[in-house]
CSV table of C-alpha atoms and ligand atoms in Angstrom, one decimal:
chain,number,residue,atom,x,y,z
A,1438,UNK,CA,23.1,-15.7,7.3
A,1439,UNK,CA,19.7,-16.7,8.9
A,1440,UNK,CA,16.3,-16.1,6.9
A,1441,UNK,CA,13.4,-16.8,8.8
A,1442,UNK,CA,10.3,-16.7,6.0
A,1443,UNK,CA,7.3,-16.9,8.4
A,1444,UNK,CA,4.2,-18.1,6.6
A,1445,UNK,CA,4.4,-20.1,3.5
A,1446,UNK,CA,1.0,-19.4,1.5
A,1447,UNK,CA,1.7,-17.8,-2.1
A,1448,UNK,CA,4.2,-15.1,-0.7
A,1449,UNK,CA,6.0,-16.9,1.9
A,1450,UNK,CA,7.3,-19.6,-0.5
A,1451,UNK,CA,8.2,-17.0,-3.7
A,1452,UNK,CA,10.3,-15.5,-1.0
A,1453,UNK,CA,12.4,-18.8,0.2
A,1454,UNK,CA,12.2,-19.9,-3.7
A,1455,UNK,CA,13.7,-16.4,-4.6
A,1456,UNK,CA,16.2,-16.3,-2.1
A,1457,UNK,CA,17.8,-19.6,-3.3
A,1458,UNK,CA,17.6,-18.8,-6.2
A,1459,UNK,CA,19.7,-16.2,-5.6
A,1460,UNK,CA,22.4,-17.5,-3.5
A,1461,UNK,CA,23.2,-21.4,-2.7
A,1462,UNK,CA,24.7,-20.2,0.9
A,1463,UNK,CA,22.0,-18.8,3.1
A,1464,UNK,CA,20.6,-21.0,5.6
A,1465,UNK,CA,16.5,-20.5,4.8
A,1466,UNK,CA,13.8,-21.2,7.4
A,1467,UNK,CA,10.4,-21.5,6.5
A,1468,UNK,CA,7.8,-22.0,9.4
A,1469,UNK,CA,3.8,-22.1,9.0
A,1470,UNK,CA,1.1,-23.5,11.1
A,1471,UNK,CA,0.1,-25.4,8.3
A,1472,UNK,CA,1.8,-28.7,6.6
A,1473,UNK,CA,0.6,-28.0,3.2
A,1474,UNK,CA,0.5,-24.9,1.0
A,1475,UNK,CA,-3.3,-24.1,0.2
A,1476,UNK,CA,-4.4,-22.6,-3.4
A,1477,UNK,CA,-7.2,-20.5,-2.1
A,1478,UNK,CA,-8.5,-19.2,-5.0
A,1479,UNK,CA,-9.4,-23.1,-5.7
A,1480,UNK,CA,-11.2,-23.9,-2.8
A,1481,UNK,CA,-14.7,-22.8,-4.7
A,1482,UNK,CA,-14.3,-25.4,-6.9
A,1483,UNK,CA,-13.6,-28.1,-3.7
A,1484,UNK,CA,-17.7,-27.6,-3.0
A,1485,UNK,CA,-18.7,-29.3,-7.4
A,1486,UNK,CA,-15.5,-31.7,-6.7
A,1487,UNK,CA,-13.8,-30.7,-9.6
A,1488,UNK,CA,-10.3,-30.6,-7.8
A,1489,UNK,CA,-9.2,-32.9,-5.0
A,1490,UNK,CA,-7.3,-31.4,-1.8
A,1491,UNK,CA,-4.3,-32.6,-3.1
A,1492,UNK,CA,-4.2,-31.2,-6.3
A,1493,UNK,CA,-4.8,-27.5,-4.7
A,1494,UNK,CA,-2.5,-27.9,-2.1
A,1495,UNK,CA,1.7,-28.4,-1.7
A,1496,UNK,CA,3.7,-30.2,0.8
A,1497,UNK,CA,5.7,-27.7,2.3
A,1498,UNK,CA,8.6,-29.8,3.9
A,1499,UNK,CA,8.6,-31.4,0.3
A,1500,UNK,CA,9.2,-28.3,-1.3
A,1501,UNK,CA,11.8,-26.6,1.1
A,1502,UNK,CA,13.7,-29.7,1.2
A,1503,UNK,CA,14.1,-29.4,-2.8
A,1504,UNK,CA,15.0,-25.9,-2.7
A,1505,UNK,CA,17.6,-26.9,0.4
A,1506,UNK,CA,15.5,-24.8,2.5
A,1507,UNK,CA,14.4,-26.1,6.3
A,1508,UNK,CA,11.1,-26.3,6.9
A,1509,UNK,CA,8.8,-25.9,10.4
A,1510,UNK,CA,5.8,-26.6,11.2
A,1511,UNK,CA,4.1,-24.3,14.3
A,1512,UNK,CA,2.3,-21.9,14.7
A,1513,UNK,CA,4.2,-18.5,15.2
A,1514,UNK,CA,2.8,-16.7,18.6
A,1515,UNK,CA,5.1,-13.6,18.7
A,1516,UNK,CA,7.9,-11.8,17.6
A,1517,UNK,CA,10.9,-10.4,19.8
A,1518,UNK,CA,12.3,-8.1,17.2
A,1519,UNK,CA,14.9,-6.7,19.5
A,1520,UNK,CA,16.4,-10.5,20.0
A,1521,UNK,CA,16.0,-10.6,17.0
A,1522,UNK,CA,13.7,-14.4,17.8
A,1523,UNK,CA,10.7,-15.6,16.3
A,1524,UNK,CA,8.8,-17.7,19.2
A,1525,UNK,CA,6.8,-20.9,17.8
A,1526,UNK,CA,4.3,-23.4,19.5
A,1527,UNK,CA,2.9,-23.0,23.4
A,1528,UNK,CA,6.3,-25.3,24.2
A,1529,UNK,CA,8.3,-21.5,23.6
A,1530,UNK,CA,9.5,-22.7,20.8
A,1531,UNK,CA,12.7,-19.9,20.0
A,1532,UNK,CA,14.0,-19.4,16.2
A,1533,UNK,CA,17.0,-16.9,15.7
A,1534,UNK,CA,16.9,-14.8,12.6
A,1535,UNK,CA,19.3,-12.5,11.0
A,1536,UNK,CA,16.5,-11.5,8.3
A,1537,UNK,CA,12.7,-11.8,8.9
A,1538,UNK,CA,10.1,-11.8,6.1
A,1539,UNK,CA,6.7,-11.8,7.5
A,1540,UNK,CA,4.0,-13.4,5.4
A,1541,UNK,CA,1.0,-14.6,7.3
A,1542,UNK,CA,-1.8,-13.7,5.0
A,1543,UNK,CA,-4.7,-12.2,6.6
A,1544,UNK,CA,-8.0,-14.0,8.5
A,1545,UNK,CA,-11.5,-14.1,7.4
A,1546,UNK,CA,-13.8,-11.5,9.5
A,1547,UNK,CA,-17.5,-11.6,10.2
A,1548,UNK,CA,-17.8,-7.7,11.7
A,1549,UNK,CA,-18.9,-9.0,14.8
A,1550,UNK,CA,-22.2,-9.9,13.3
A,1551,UNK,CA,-24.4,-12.0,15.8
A,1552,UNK,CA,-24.3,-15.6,14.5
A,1553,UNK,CA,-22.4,-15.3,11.4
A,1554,UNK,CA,-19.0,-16.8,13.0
A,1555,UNK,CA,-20.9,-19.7,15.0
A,1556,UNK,CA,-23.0,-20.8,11.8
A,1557,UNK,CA,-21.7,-19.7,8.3
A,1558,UNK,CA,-19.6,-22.2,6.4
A,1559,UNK,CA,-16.4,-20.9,4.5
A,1560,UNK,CA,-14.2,-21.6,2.1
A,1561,UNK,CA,-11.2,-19.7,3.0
A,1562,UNK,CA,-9.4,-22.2,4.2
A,1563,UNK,CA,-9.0,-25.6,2.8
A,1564,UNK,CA,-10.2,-27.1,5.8
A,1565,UNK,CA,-13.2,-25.2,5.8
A,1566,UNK,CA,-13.8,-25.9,1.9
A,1567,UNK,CA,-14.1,-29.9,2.9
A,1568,UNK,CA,-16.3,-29.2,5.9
A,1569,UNK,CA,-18.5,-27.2,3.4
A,1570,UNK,CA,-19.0,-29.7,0.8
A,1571,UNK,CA,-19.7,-32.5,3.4
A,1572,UNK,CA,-22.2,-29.7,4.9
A,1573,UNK,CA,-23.8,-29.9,1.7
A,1574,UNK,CA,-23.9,-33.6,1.2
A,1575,UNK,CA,-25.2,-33.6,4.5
A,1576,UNK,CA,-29.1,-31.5,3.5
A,1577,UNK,CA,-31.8,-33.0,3.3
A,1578,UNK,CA,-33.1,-33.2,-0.5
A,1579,UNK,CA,-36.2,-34.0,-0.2
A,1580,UNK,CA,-37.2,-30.5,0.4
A,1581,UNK,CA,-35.7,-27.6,-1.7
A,1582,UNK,CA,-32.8,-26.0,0.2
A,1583,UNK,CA,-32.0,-23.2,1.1
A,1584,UNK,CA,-28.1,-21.8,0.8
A,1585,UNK,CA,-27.1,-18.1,1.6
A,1586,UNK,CA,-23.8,-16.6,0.2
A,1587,UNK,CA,-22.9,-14.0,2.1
A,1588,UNK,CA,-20.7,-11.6,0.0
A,1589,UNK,CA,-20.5,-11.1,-3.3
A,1590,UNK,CA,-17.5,-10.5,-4.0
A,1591,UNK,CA,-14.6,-12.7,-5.9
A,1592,UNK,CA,-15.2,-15.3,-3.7
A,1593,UNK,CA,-19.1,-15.1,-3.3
A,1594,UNK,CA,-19.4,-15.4,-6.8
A,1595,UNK,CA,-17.2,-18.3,-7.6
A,1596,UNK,CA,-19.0,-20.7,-4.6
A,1597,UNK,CA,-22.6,-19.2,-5.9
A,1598,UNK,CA,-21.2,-20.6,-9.7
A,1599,UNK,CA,-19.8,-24.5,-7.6
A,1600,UNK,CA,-23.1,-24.2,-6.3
A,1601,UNK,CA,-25.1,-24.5,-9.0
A,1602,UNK,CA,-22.8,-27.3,-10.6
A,1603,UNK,CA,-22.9,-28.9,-7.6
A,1604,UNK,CA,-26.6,-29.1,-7.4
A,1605,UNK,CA,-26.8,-30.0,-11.2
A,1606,UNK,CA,-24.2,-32.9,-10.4
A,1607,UNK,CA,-26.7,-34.7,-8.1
A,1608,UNK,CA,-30.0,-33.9,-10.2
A,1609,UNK,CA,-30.8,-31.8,-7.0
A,1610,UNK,CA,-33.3,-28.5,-6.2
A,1611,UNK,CA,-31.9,-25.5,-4.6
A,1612,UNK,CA,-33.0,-21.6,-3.8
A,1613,UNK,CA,-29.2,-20.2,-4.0
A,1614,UNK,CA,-29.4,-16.6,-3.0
A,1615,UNK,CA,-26.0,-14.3,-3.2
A,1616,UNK,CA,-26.3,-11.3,-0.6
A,1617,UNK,CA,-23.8,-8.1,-1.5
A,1618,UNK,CA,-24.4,-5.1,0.9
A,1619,UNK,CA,-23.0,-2.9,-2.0
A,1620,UNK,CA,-25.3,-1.9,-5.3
A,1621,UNK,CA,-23.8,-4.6,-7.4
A,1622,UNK,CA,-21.7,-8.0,-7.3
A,1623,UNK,CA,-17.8,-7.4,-7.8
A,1624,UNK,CA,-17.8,-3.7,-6.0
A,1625,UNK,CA,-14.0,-3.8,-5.9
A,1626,UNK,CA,-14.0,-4.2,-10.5
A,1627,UNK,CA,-14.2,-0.5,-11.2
A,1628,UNK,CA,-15.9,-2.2,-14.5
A,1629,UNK,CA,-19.6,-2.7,-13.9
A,1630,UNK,CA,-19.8,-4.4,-17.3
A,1631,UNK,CA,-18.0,-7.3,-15.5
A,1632,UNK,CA,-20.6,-7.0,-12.6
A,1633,UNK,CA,-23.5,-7.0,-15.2
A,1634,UNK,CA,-21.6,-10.0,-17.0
A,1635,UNK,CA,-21.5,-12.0,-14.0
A,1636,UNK,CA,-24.8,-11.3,-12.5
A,1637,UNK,CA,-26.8,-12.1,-15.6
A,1638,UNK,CA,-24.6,-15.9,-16.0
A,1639,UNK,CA,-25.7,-16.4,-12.4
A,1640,UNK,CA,-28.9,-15.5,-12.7
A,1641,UNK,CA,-29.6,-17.4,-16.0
A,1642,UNK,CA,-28.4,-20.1,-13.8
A,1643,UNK,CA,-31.4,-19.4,-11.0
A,1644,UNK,CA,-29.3,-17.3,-8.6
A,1645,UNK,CA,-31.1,-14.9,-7.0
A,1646,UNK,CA,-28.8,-11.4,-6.7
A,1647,UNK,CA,-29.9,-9.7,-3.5
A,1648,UNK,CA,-27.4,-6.4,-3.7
A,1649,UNK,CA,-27.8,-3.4,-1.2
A,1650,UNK,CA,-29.0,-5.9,1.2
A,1651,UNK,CA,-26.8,-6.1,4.5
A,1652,UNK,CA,-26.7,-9.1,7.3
A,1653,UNK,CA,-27.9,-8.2,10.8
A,1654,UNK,CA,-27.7,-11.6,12.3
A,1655,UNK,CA,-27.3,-14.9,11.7
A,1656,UNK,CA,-29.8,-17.0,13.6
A,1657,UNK,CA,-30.1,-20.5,13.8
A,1658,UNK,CA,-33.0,-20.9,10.8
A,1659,UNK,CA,-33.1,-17.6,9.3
A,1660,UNK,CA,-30.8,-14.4,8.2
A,1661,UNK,CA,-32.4,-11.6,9.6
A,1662,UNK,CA,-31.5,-8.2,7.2
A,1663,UNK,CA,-30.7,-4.8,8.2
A,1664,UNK,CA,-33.9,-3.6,6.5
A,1665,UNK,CA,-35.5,-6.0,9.1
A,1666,UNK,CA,-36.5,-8.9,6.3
A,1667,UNK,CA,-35.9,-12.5,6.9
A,1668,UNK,CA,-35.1,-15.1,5.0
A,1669,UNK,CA,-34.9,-18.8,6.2
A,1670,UNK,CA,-31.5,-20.9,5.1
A,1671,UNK,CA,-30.1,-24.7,5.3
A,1672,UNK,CA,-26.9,-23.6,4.7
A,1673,UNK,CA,-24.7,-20.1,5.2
A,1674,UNK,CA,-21.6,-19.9,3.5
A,1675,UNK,CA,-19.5,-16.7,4.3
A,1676,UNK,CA,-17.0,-15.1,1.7
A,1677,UNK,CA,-17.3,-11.4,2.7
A,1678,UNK,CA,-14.3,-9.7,4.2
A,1679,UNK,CA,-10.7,-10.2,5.7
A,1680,UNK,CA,-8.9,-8.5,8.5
A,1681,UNK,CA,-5.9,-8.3,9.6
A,1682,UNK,CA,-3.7,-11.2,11.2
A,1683,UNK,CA,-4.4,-11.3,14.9
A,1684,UNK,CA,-0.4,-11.9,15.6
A,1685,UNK,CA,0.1,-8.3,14.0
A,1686,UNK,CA,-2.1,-6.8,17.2
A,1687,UNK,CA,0.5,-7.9,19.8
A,1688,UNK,CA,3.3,-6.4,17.6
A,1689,UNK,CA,4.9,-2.9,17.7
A,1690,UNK,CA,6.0,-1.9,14.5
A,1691,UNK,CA,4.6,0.3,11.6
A,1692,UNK,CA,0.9,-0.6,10.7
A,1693,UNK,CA,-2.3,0.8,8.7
A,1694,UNK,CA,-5.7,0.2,10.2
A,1695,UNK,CA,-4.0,-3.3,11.6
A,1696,UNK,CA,-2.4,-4.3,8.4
A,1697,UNK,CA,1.7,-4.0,8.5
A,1698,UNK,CA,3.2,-0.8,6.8
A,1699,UNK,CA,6.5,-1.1,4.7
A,1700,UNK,CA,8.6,1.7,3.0
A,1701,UNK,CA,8.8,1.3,-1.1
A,1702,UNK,CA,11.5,-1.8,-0.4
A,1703,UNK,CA,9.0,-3.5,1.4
A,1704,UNK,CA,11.0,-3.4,4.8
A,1705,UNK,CA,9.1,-2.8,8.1
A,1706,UNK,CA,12.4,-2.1,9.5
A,1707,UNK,CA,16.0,-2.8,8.8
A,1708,UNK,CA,15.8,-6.8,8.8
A,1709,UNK,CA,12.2,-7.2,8.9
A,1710,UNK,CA,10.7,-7.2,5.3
A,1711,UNK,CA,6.9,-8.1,4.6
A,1712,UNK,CA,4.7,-9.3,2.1
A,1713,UNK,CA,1.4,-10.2,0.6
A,1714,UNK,CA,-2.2,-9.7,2.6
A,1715,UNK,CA,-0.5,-8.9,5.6
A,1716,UNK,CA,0.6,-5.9,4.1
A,1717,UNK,CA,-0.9,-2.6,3.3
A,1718,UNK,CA,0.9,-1.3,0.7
A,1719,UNK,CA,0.2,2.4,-1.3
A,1720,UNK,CA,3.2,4.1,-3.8
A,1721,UNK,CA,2.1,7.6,-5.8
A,1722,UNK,CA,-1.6,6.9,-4.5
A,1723,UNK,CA,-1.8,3.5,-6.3
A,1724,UNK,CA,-2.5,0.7,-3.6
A,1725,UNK,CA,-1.2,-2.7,-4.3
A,1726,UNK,CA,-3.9,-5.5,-3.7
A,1727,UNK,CA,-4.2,-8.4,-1.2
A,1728,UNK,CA,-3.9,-11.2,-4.3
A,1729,UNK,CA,-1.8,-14.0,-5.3
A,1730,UNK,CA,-0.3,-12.2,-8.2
A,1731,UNK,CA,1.2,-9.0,-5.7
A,1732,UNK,CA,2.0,-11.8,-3.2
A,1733,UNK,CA,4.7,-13.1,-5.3
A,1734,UNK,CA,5.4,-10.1,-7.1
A,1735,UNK,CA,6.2,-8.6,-3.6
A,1736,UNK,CA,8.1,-11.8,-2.3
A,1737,UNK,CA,10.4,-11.7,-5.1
A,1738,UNK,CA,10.9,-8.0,-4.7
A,1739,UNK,CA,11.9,-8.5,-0.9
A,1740,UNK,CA,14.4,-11.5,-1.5
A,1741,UNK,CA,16.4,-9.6,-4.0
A,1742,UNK,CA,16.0,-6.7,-1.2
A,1743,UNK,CA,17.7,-8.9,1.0
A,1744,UNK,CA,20.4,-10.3,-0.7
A,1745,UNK,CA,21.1,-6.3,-1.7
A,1746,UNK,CA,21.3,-5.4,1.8
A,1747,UNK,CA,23.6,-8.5,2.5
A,1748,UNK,CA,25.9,-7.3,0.0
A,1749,UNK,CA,25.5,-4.0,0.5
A,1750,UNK,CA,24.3,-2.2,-2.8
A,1751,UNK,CA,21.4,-0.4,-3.5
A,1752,UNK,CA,17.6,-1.7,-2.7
A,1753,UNK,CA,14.7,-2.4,-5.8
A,1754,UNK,CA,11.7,-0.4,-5.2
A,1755,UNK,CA,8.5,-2.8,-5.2
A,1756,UNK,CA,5.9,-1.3,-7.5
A,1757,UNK,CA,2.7,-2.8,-7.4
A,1758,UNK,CA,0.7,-3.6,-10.8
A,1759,UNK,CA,-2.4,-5.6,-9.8
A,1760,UNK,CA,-4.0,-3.0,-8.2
A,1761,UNK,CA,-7.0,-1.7,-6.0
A,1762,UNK,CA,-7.9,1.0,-8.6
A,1763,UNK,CA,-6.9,-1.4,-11.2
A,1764,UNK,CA,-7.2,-4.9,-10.6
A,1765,UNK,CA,-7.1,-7.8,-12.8
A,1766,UNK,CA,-8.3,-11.8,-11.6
A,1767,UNK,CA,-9.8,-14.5,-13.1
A,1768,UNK,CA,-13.3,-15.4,-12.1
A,1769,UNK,CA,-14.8,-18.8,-12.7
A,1770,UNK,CA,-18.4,-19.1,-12.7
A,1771,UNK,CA,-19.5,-22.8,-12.6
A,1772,UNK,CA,-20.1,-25.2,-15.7
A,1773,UNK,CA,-16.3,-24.1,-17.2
A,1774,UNK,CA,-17.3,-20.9,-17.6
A,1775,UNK,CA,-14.9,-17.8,-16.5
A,1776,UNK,CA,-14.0,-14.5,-17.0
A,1777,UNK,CA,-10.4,-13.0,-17.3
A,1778,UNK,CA,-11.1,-9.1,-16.6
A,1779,UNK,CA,-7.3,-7.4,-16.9
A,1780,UNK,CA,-6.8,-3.9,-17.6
A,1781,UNK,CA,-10.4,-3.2,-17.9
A,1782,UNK,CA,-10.9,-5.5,-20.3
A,1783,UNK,CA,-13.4,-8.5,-19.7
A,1784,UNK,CA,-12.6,-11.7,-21.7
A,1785,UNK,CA,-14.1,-15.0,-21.5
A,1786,UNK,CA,-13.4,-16.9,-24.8
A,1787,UNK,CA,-10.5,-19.7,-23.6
A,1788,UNK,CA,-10.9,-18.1,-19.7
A,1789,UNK,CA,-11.5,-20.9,-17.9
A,1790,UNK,CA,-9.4,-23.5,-19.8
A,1791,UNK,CA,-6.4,-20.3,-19.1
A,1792,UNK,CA,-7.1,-20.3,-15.4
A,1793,UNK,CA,-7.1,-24.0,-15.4
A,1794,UNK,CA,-3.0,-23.7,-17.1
A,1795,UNK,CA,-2.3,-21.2,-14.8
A,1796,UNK,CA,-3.6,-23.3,-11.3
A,1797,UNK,CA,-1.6,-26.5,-13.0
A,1798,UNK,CA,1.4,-24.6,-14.0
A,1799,UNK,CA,2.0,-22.9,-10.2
A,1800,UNK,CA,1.3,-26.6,-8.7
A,1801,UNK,CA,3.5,-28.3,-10.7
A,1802,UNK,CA,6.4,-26.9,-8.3
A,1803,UNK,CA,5.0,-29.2,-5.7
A,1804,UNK,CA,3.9,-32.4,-7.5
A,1805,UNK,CA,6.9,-32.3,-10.3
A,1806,UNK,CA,10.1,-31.6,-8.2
A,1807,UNK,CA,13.0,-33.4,-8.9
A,1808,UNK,CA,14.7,-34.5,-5.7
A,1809,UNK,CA,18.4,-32.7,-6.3
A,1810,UNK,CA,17.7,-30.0,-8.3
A,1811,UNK,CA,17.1,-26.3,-6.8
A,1812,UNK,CA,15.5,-25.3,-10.3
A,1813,UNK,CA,11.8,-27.5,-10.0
A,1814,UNK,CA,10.2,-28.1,-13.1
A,1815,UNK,CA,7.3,-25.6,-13.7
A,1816,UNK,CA,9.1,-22.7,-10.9
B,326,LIG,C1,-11.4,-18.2,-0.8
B,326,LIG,C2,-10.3,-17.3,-1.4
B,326,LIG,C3,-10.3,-17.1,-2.8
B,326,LIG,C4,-9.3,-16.3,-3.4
B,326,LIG,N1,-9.3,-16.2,-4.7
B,326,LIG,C5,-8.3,-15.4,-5.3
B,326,LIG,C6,-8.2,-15.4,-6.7
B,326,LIG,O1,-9.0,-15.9,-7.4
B,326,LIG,N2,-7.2,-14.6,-7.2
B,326,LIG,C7,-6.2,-14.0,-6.4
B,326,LIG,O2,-5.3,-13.4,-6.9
B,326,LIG,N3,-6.3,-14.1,-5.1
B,326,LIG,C8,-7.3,-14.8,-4.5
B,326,LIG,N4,-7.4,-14.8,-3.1
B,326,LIG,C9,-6.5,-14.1,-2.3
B,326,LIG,C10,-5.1,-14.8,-2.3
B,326,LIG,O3,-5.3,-16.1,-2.0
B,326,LIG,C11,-4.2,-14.1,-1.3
B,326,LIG,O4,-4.0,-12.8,-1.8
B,326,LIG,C12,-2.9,-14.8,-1.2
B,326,LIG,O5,-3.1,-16.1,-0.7
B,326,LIG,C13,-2.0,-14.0,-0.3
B,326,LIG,O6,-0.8,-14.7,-0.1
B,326,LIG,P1,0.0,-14.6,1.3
B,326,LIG,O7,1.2,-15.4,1.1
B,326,LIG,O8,0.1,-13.2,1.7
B,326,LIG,O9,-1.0,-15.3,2.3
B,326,LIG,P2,-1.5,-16.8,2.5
B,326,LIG,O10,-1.5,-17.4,1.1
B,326,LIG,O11,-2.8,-16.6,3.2
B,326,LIG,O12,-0.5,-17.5,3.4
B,326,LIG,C14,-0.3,-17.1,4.7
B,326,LIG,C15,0.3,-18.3,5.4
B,326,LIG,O13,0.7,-17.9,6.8
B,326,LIG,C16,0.4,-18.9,7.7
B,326,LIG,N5,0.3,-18.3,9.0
B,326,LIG,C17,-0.6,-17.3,9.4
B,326,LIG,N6,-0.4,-17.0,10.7
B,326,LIG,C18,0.6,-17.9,11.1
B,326,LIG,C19,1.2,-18.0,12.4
B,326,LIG,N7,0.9,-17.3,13.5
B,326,LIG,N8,2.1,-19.0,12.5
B,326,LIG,C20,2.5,-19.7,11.5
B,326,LIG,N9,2.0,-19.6,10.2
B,326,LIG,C21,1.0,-18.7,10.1
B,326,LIG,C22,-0.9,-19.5,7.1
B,326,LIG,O14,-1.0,-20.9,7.6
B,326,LIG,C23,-0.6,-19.5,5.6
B,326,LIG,O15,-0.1,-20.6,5.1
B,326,LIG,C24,-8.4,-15.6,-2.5
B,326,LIG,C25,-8.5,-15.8,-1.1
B,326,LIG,C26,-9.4,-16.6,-0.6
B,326,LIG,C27,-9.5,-16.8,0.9
């Protein structure tokens, strides 16, 4: 049996890990455009330099070939689902599958805003994280500069907090100014305590909180508002926003607004599963979220799904627990300070030093694999 896992970020590779985990015999096929797994929720902390790219990221053909898994790297341009095929690269590339999993994650989206594309920054991939910080060692210091973070959401938050300890690092000035179009920072914590919490660290720290303030443009020395305000910048760095994967708009099979739809065993059809921010997944009116916890959650859910349907006994229904109407993350917010918010609860005493175990602990399964063994150290 053939299992094609396409995409190998936080779901892709808890699927291929699951599956042989499961059973020694399948013939496992992981393909991603990229070489190296990326820990996203890291990248923030690429801007103060407290992690290096290779601590936040996995070798991928490392870590299939430990877990006996094969591993490709191209970028996936569609899907014959009748054929059952996966085609790879402009060269036509064509993988057979018996099973799919699709897990591409989803792509960073700037509403079509004039400008905000062709001049933000980003952080979203890791990529972009390095070309962010060597933007920033690039200003000129003489002056105090100017840096814009659009969003503030998880994300906006966490590079506002890098900011500022990346500014204190070099004994340089800065006017860092967070805009969120909603009333307050973290709109998606139904909690405002935590949004309170988190605004006042930042602005203790000279942040200036611009909330119900929306982008118009982007232009090339100023952000022009929806209110029609301006405000000059040096540097825009955009966190606000995903959409869906743009290789799900050629594809006909069941979506939601773009994102793929799975029943409650996370199949989009019979030998098609999905998982992680690709999917839009709701069960009883609870909607799972687009994070790292429900992407592995999910991926272990559909590899059990699919060695069930191989052997023919009854699926595992995929409930989600980290959820839009109750979400749980950490959050860290520059000089080792973070906040755990979980079940409505916000705690900070130990936070950071506990987001720090958890990073390590899910890297370790690509810097401490032994060569033979399926079972890494640290999975
Ligand atoms: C900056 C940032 C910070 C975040 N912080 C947090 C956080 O603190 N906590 C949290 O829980 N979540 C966080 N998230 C969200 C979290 O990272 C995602 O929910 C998680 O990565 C989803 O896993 P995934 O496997 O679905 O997608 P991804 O991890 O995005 O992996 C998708 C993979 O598919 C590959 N791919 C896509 N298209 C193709 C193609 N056509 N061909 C081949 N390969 C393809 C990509 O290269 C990628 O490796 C953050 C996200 C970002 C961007």
């Amino acid at each position: 049996m053939k299992i094609v896992v396409l995409g190998c970020g936080f779901g892709g590779v808890e699927v291929a890990r699951e599956l042989r985990k499961r059973s020694k015999e399948l013939d496992i096929i992981m393909i991603d455009r990229r070489a190296r797994l990326e820990y996203l929720a890291v990248h923030p902390e690429i801007l103060s330099a407290k992690v290096t790219p290779e601590e936040i990221s996995g070798d991928l053909n490392k870590f299939a070939s430990e877990i006996g898994a094969k591993f490709i790297q191209d970028t996936v341009v569609d899907l014959d689902f009748k054929a059952k095929k996966v085609k790879a690269g402009g060269n036509g590339h064509e993988i057979a599958y018996d099973f799919l999993v699709i897990a591409i994650g989803a792509e960073q989206t700037f509403f079509g805003i004039q400008g905000a594309e062709a001049l933000s920054c980003s952080v979203n991939t890791l990529n972009g994280a390095l070309e962010t910080k060597n933007a920033l060692d690039q200003l000129d210091y003489v002056k105090k500069a100017n840096i814009a973070v659009i969003g503030g959401g998880l994300t906006g938050v966490e590079v506002a907090g890098e900011l500022n300890d990346y500014f204190d690092d070099r004994g340089a000035q800065a006017k860092i100014y967070l805009v969120e179009m909603m009333p307050r920072v973290l709109p998606a914590f139904p909690k405002e305590k935590v949004s309170k919490y988190v605004a006042k660290i930042l602005a203790d720290r000279g942040v200036e909180i611009l909330t119900e303030t929306a982008v118009q443009e982007v232009g090339e020395e100023a952000i022009t508002f929806t209110d029609g305000s301006k405000r000059p910048y040096d540097l825009v760095i955009w966190t606000a926003g995903i959409k869906p994967n743009s290789l799900l708009e050629k594809l006909d099979i069941p979506k939601v607004k773009g994102w793929l739809k799975a029943d409650s065993y996370l199949r989009v059809s019979e030998c098609v599963f999905a998982v992680g921010d690709t999917l839009s997944y709701e069960c009883a009116g609870v909607r799972s979220g687009q994070n790292v916890e429900e992407a592995e959650r999910q991926g272990r859910v559909a590899a059990a799904n699919i060695i069930r349907t191989i052997k023919g006994v009854g699926l595992v229904r995929y409930r989600p627990k980290n959820t839009i109407q109750n979400p749980r993350a950490f959050l860290s917010l520059g000089s080792d300070k973070a906040v755990m918010y979980f079940n409505g609860l916000v705690l900070t005493v130990f936070a950071y030093r506990l987001k720090k175990f958890v990073e390590h602990r899910y890297m370790k399964r690509f810097h401490v694999c032994s060569v033979k063994s399926t079972k890494c150290k640290g999975i």
